[in-house]
Amino acid sequence: MMQVRPNLDYEGPKSHQHHRAFVFGFEYGFLKEKLDQKEAAKRANEQLGFVFDIGPNPWSKPATSSFGCKPSLVKMEYVSPEGLRLDGRRPMEMRQIRAEIGTVARADGSAVFEMGNTKVIAAVYGPREVQNRSQQISDQALVRCEYSMANFSTGDRMRKPKGDRRSTEISLVIRQTMEACILTHLMPRSQIDIFVQVLQADGGTRSACINAATLALADAGIPMRDIVTSCSAGYLNSTPLLDLNYIEDSAGGPDVTVGILPKLDKVTLLQMDAKLPLDIFENVMGLATEGCKAVANYIREVLLENTKQLEYRRGL
């Protein structure tokens, strides 16, 4: 931002012509600085690989992006000619995943799951007595799920209302996905509560929540048919991409989220927010399924390591 510094030695215009010359000189200096700023932005954008055009009138105020270029003229490359994505991964490469069990002491089961910069925490309470008797089911357990995002999880610092439409939808998706793997008939007239919160969001939050909930259920000792794992895949620049980050997810291209039971080879979740030709859809879904299997292998390793630690603590 331009800073105007006062000239303490100047006593003011001594005539009308002097005043006009002073104003013209000020406007010329301001105009020159504006042109210098746009030239600097142009050089920076060229270094970043953006294609853009700057209008000849520096006094006009078109809609611009944070890089100073017109959004309508920006051409984004999500896959470079060398086959690398914006974060340096290959199209079929997942982000680094990490998990930790037993992070919430007072919960029956809890876990933290990270996929790249996306970080999610899940806590499970139950099975326990149903709090609302009218919701009690005589032949199976009642599964409830609550999804939320921390106010500091994204760059937007606006307070997010609790129970908004998106949170309600994702809570329903997670609940239905978990019900497909929990042996609810073994726990009639009981209740299982799953709480999931996004601590840091960078794309793939839905998949990370399902993976965190699976670990938390296993930590709580809830009987399951199989673990549920989830991963997403997309289609950008005519290339199928595995495990989209926030920039790729926000590009507006097709995005497929898949949840599977790996051992039973069953699909429990399939969501897509755009249209795709059938042959491309099969490739993208197959890529997401392979991602789910990779997550399943990692979750089994985490559970096995946690079991060994429990045996060691108990002296078995």
Short mmCIF file of C-alpha atoms in Angstrom, two decimals:
data_model
loop_
_atom_site.label_atom_id
_atom_site.label_comp_id
_atom_site.label_asym_id
_atom_site.label_seq_id
_atom_site.Cartn_x
_atom_site.Cartn_y
_atom_site.Cartn_z
CA MET A 1 0.00 0.00 0.00
CA MET A 2 1.33 3.44 -0.95
CA GLN A 3 2.25 5.69 1.96
CA VAL A 4 2.02 9.46 1.49
CA ARG A 5 4.64 11.26 3.57
CA PRO A 6 4.17 15.00 4.26
CA ASN A 7 6.90 17.42 3.19
CA LEU A 8 7.56 19.52 6.31
CA ASP A 9 9.59 22.14 4.37
CA TYR A 10 6.79 22.94 1.94
CA GLU A 11 4.73 26.03 2.88
CA GLY A 12 1.86 25.46 0.45
CA PRO A 13 1.09 26.69 -3.09
CA LYS A 14 1.88 30.38 -3.61
CA SER A 15 -0.40 30.73 -6.66
CA HIS A 16 -3.14 28.96 -8.56
CA GLN A 17 -0.64 27.76 -11.19
CA HIS A 18 1.66 26.53 -8.42
CA HIS A 19 -1.26 24.66 -6.87
CA ARG A 20 -2.15 23.01 -10.20
CA ALA A 21 1.48 22.03 -10.75
CA PHE A 22 1.62 20.55 -7.26
CA VAL A 23 -1.55 18.49 -7.81
CA PHE A 24 -0.33 17.30 -11.21
CA GLY A 25 3.00 16.26 -9.75
CA PHE A 26 1.28 14.33 -6.96
CA GLU A 27 -1.04 12.53 -9.42
CA TYR A 28 1.89 11.72 -11.71
CA GLY A 29 3.83 10.21 -8.82
CA PHE A 30 0.80 8.18 -7.71
CA LEU A 31 0.18 6.96 -11.27
CA LYS A 32 3.83 5.96 -11.68
CA GLU A 33 3.76 3.99 -8.43
CA LYS A 34 0.58 2.19 -9.51
CA LEU A 35 2.23 1.21 -12.79
CA ASP A 36 5.35 0.02 -10.94
CA GLN A 37 3.17 -2.14 -8.65
CA LYS A 38 1.38 -3.73 -11.60
CA GLU A 39 4.67 -4.35 -13.38
CA ALA A 40 6.03 -6.07 -10.26
CA ALA A 41 2.86 -8.17 -10.01
CA LYS A 42 3.22 -9.10 -13.67
CA ARG A 43 6.81 -10.30 -13.18
CA ALA A 44 5.80 -12.29 -10.08
CA ASN A 45 2.90 -13.96 -11.90
CA GLU A 46 5.13 -14.86 -14.85
CA GLN A 47 7.54 -16.55 -12.45
CA LEU A 48 4.63 -18.53 -10.95
CA GLY A 49 3.48 -19.63 -14.40
CA PHE A 50 0.20 -17.70 -14.56
CA VAL A 51 -1.19 -16.42 -17.86
CA PHE A 52 -2.85 -13.03 -17.53
CA ASP A 53 -3.35 -9.61 -19.08
CA ILE A 54 -3.33 -6.21 -17.39
CA GLY A 55 -5.63 -3.49 -18.66
CA PRO A 56 -4.10 -0.27 -19.97
CA ASN A 57 -5.98 1.93 -17.50
CA PRO A 58 -4.35 1.76 -14.04
CA TRP A 59 -7.22 3.76 -12.52
CA SER A 60 -9.81 1.09 -13.31
CA LYS A 61 -10.60 -1.46 -10.60
CA PRO A 62 -11.37 -4.85 -12.17
CA ALA A 63 -11.87 -7.90 -10.02
CA THR A 64 -8.42 -9.30 -9.29
CA SER A 65 -7.03 -12.29 -7.52
CA SER A 66 -4.59 -12.18 -4.62
CA PHE A 67 -1.74 -12.24 -7.16
CA GLY A 68 -2.99 -9.09 -8.93
CA CYS A 69 -4.21 -10.81 -12.09
CA LYS A 70 -7.66 -11.18 -13.58
CA PRO A 71 -9.32 -14.45 -12.48
CA SER A 72 -11.05 -14.94 -15.83
CA LEU A 73 -7.68 -15.00 -17.58
CA VAL A 74 -5.86 -17.27 -15.11
CA LYS A 75 -5.04 -20.73 -16.46
CA MET A 76 -4.18 -23.08 -13.62
CA GLU A 77 -2.09 -26.18 -14.22
CA TYR A 78 -2.80 -28.82 -11.60
CA VAL A 79 -0.46 -31.35 -13.23
CA SER A 80 2.82 -30.15 -14.71
CA PRO A 81 4.25 -31.52 -17.99
CA GLU A 82 6.65 -33.52 -15.82
CA GLY A 83 3.65 -35.26 -14.20
CA LEU A 84 3.87 -33.53 -10.81
CA ARG A 85 1.01 -31.94 -8.88
CA LEU A 86 1.12 -28.60 -7.06
CA ASP A 87 2.38 -30.21 -3.84
CA GLY A 88 5.00 -32.32 -5.65
CA ARG A 89 3.10 -35.62 -5.63
CA ARG A 90 2.50 -37.92 -8.57
CA PRO A 91 -1.13 -38.27 -9.76
CA MET A 92 -1.47 -41.72 -8.12
CA GLU A 93 0.39 -40.81 -4.92
CA MET A 94 -1.32 -40.29 -1.56
CA ARG A 95 -0.43 -37.71 1.03
CA GLN A 96 1.42 -38.85 4.13
CA ILE A 97 -0.95 -40.40 6.67
CA ARG A 98 -0.49 -40.65 10.41
CA ALA A 99 -2.71 -41.95 13.20
CA GLU A 100 -2.71 -42.09 16.98
CA ILE A 101 -5.06 -44.03 19.29
CA GLY A 102 -6.24 -43.11 22.78
CA THR A 103 -5.95 -39.35 22.54
CA VAL A 104 -9.05 -38.55 24.66
CA ALA A 105 -8.71 -40.01 28.15
CA ARG A 106 -12.38 -39.86 29.19
CA ALA A 107 -13.75 -41.38 26.00
CA ASP A 108 -14.31 -45.13 25.57
CA GLY A 109 -12.34 -44.91 22.33
CA SER A 110 -10.59 -42.09 20.52
CA ALA A 111 -8.14 -41.44 17.71
CA VAL A 112 -6.42 -38.71 15.71
CA PHE A 113 -6.04 -39.23 11.98
CA GLU A 114 -4.01 -37.05 9.61
CA MET A 115 -3.98 -37.04 5.82
CA GLY A 116 -1.39 -34.51 4.78
CA ASN A 117 -2.35 -31.21 6.41
CA THR A 118 -5.88 -32.43 7.22
CA LYS A 119 -6.17 -33.39 10.88
CA VAL A 120 -9.25 -34.95 12.52
CA ILE A 121 -9.99 -36.17 16.03
CA ALA A 122 -12.74 -38.70 16.84
CA ALA A 123 -14.18 -39.89 20.16
CA VAL A 124 -16.59 -42.77 20.81
CA TYR A 125 -18.82 -43.24 23.87
CA GLY A 126 -20.69 -46.48 24.37
CA PRO A 127 -22.28 -48.84 24.12
CA ARG A 128 -24.32 -47.34 26.96
CA GLU A 129 -27.92 -46.89 28.04
CA VAL A 130 -30.08 -44.92 25.62
CA GLN A 131 -30.59 -41.42 26.97
CA ASN A 132 -33.88 -40.81 25.15
CA ARG A 133 -36.15 -43.80 25.73
CA SER A 134 -38.28 -42.93 22.68
CA GLN A 135 -35.25 -43.55 20.42
CA GLN A 136 -34.45 -46.96 21.92
CA ILE A 137 -34.39 -49.88 19.45
CA SER A 138 -35.26 -53.28 20.87
CA ASP A 139 -33.23 -55.47 18.50
CA GLN A 140 -30.14 -53.35 17.78
CA ALA A 141 -27.99 -50.48 18.99
CA LEU A 142 -28.69 -46.84 18.21
CA VAL A 143 -25.75 -45.15 16.44
CA ARG A 144 -25.47 -41.38 16.59
CA CYS A 145 -22.84 -39.16 15.02
CA GLU A 146 -21.95 -35.49 15.36
CA TYR A 147 -19.55 -33.76 12.95
CA SER A 148 -18.08 -30.31 13.48
CA MET A 149 -15.23 -28.10 12.30
CA ALA A 150 -13.09 -26.05 14.66
CA ASN A 151 -13.21 -22.32 13.99
CA PHE A 152 -9.43 -22.33 13.54
CA SER A 153 -9.42 -25.29 11.11
CA THR A 154 -9.43 -23.13 7.96
CA GLY A 155 -8.08 -19.77 6.88
CA ASP A 156 -11.58 -18.32 7.19
CA ARG A 157 -12.01 -17.04 10.75
CA MET A 158 -15.79 -16.59 10.52
CA ARG A 159 -17.68 -18.37 13.27
CA LYS A 160 -19.37 -21.45 11.86
CA PRO A 161 -22.91 -22.06 13.16
CA LYS A 162 -23.42 -25.38 14.89
CA GLY A 163 -25.73 -27.75 13.05
CA ASP A 164 -25.49 -26.07 9.65
CA ARG A 165 -26.59 -27.93 6.54
CA ARG A 166 -23.14 -29.20 5.55
CA SER A 167 -22.36 -30.49 9.07
CA THR A 168 -25.73 -32.25 9.23
CA GLU A 169 -25.12 -33.91 5.87
CA ILE A 170 -21.62 -35.12 6.75
CA SER A 171 -22.85 -36.38 10.16
CA LEU A 172 -25.47 -38.45 8.34
CA VAL A 173 -22.91 -39.81 5.86
CA ILE A 174 -20.52 -40.86 8.65
CA ARG A 175 -23.34 -42.45 10.69
CA GLN A 176 -24.63 -44.49 7.74
CA THR A 177 -21.10 -45.57 6.82
CA MET A 178 -20.35 -46.69 10.38
CA GLU A 179 -23.68 -48.52 10.74
CA ALA A 180 -22.68 -50.68 7.78
CA CYS A 181 -19.73 -52.12 9.71
CA ILE A 182 -20.92 -52.16 13.37
CA LEU A 183 -22.59 -55.36 14.60
CA THR A 184 -25.49 -53.44 16.10
CA HIS A 185 -27.60 -56.59 16.64
CA LEU A 186 -25.16 -57.70 19.37
CA MET A 187 -25.96 -54.62 21.47
CA PRO A 188 -29.76 -54.18 21.57
CA ARG A 189 -31.35 -51.31 23.51
CA SER A 190 -28.02 -49.46 23.71
CA GLN A 191 -26.52 -46.32 22.26
CA ILE A 192 -23.17 -45.54 20.58
CA ASP A 193 -22.15 -41.90 20.15
CA ILE A 194 -19.47 -40.87 17.65
CA PHE A 195 -18.07 -37.33 17.81
CA VAL A 196 -15.78 -36.13 15.03
CA GLN A 197 -14.10 -32.72 14.82
CA VAL A 198 -11.87 -31.32 12.10
CA LEU A 199 -8.87 -29.59 13.67
CA GLN A 200 -7.20 -28.64 10.40
CA ALA A 201 -8.77 -28.77 6.94
CA ASP A 202 -6.85 -29.19 3.70
CA GLY A 203 -9.14 -31.32 1.56
CA GLY A 204 -10.39 -34.86 2.11
CA THR A 205 -11.99 -34.06 5.48
CA ARG A 206 -14.86 -36.50 4.91
CA SER A 207 -12.51 -39.41 4.29
CA ALA A 208 -10.29 -38.45 7.23
CA CYS A 209 -13.34 -38.35 9.53
CA ILE A 210 -14.41 -41.86 8.52
CA ASN A 211 -10.90 -43.22 9.03
CA ALA A 212 -10.64 -41.53 12.45
CA ALA A 213 -14.06 -42.88 13.47
CA THR A 214 -13.01 -46.41 12.48
CA LEU A 215 -9.94 -46.22 14.70
CA ALA A 216 -11.96 -44.78 17.58
CA LEU A 217 -14.54 -47.58 17.32
CA ALA A 218 -11.78 -50.20 17.33
CA ASP A 219 -10.19 -48.50 20.35
CA ALA A 220 -13.55 -48.62 22.17
CA GLY A 221 -13.86 -52.36 21.50
CA ILE A 222 -17.03 -52.03 19.42
CA PRO A 223 -17.63 -55.28 17.47
CA MET A 224 -17.40 -54.68 13.70
CA ARG A 225 -17.72 -56.79 10.57
CA ASP A 226 -14.65 -55.11 9.15
CA ILE A 227 -12.87 -51.79 9.40
CA VAL A 228 -14.17 -49.00 7.15
CA THR A 229 -11.64 -46.93 5.22
CA SER A 230 -12.23 -44.01 2.92
CA CYS A 231 -10.32 -42.03 0.30
CA SER A 232 -11.12 -39.54 -2.45
CA ALA A 233 -10.02 -39.14 -6.06
CA GLY A 234 -10.65 -36.52 -8.70
CA TYR A 235 -10.21 -35.71 -12.38
CA LEU A 236 -8.30 -32.55 -13.32
CA ASN A 237 -6.37 -31.61 -16.47
CA SER A 238 -7.57 -34.88 -18.06
CA THR A 239 -5.72 -36.80 -15.33
CA PRO A 240 -7.14 -38.93 -12.47
CA LEU A 241 -5.72 -37.68 -9.16
CA LEU A 242 -5.66 -39.59 -5.87
CA ASP A 243 -6.32 -37.98 -2.47
CA LEU A 244 -7.15 -34.38 -3.42
CA ASN A 245 -5.89 -31.49 -1.30
CA TYR A 246 -7.83 -28.26 -0.76
CA ILE A 247 -6.63 -26.46 -3.90
CA GLU A 248 -7.45 -29.45 -6.11
CA ASP A 249 -10.76 -30.02 -4.34
CA SER A 250 -11.73 -26.37 -4.88
CA ALA A 251 -10.96 -26.46 -8.61
CA GLY A 252 -14.53 -27.45 -9.43
CA GLY A 253 -13.66 -30.74 -11.12
CA PRO A 254 -15.27 -34.14 -10.48
CA ASP A 255 -14.57 -35.49 -7.00
CA VAL A 256 -15.34 -39.08 -5.97
CA THR A 257 -15.31 -40.15 -2.31
CA VAL A 258 -15.32 -43.90 -1.66
CA GLY A 259 -15.64 -45.93 1.54
CA ILE A 260 -15.11 -49.69 1.56
CA LEU A 261 -14.95 -52.75 3.79
CA PRO A 262 -11.56 -54.09 2.58
CA LYS A 263 -11.80 -57.74 3.65
CA LEU A 264 -15.43 -58.13 2.58
CA ASP A 265 -14.72 -56.16 -0.62
CA LYS A 266 -17.93 -54.12 -0.23
CA VAL A 267 -18.57 -50.45 -0.92
CA THR A 268 -20.28 -48.59 1.95
CA LEU A 269 -19.94 -45.04 0.61
CA LEU A 270 -19.87 -43.55 -2.88
CA GLN A 271 -20.33 -39.84 -3.48
CA MET A 272 -19.63 -37.77 -6.59
CA ASP A 273 -20.38 -34.08 -7.03
CA ALA A 274 -20.08 -33.84 -10.85
CA LYS A 275 -20.72 -35.85 -13.99
CA LEU A 276 -18.12 -38.12 -15.56
CA PRO A 277 -18.10 -40.44 -18.57
CA LEU A 278 -18.49 -44.05 -17.50
CA ASP A 279 -15.00 -45.17 -18.51
CA ILE A 280 -13.34 -42.24 -16.70
CA PHE A 281 -15.57 -42.76 -13.65
CA GLU A 282 -14.43 -46.39 -13.41
CA ASN A 283 -10.78 -45.29 -13.49
CA VAL A 284 -11.32 -42.60 -10.84
CA MET A 285 -13.32 -44.92 -8.58
CA GLY A 286 -10.73 -47.67 -8.98
CA LEU A 287 -8.02 -45.19 -7.98
CA ALA A 288 -9.99 -44.14 -4.88
CA THR A 289 -10.56 -47.81 -3.99
CA GLU A 290 -6.83 -48.49 -4.15
CA GLY A 291 -6.34 -45.53 -1.82
CA CYS A 292 -8.85 -47.05 0.60
CA LYS A 293 -6.92 -50.32 0.60
CA ALA A 294 -3.66 -48.49 1.32
CA VAL A 295 -5.34 -46.70 4.26
CA ALA A 296 -6.69 -50.06 5.48
CA ASN A 297 -3.19 -51.57 5.55
CA TYR A 298 -1.91 -48.62 7.56
CA ILE A 299 -4.83 -48.77 10.03
CA ARG A 300 -4.20 -52.49 10.60
CA GLU A 301 -0.56 -51.71 11.37
CA VAL A 302 -1.60 -49.02 13.86
CA LEU A 303 -4.07 -51.35 15.58
CA LEU A 304 -1.49 -54.15 15.71
CA GLU A 305 1.11 -51.85 17.22
CA ASN A 306 -1.41 -50.59 19.78
CA THR A 307 -2.30 -54.19 20.73
CA LYS A 308 1.37 -55.01 21.28
CA GLN A 309 1.74 -51.97 23.53
CA LEU A 310 -1.30 -53.04 25.59
CA GLU A 311 0.13 -56.55 25.97
CA TYR A 312 3.45 -55.13 27.09
CA ARG A 313 1.79 -52.90 29.70
CA ARG A 314 -0.19 -55.80 31.11
CA GLY A 315 2.84 -58.08 31.15
CA LEU A 316 1.42 -60.62 28.72
#
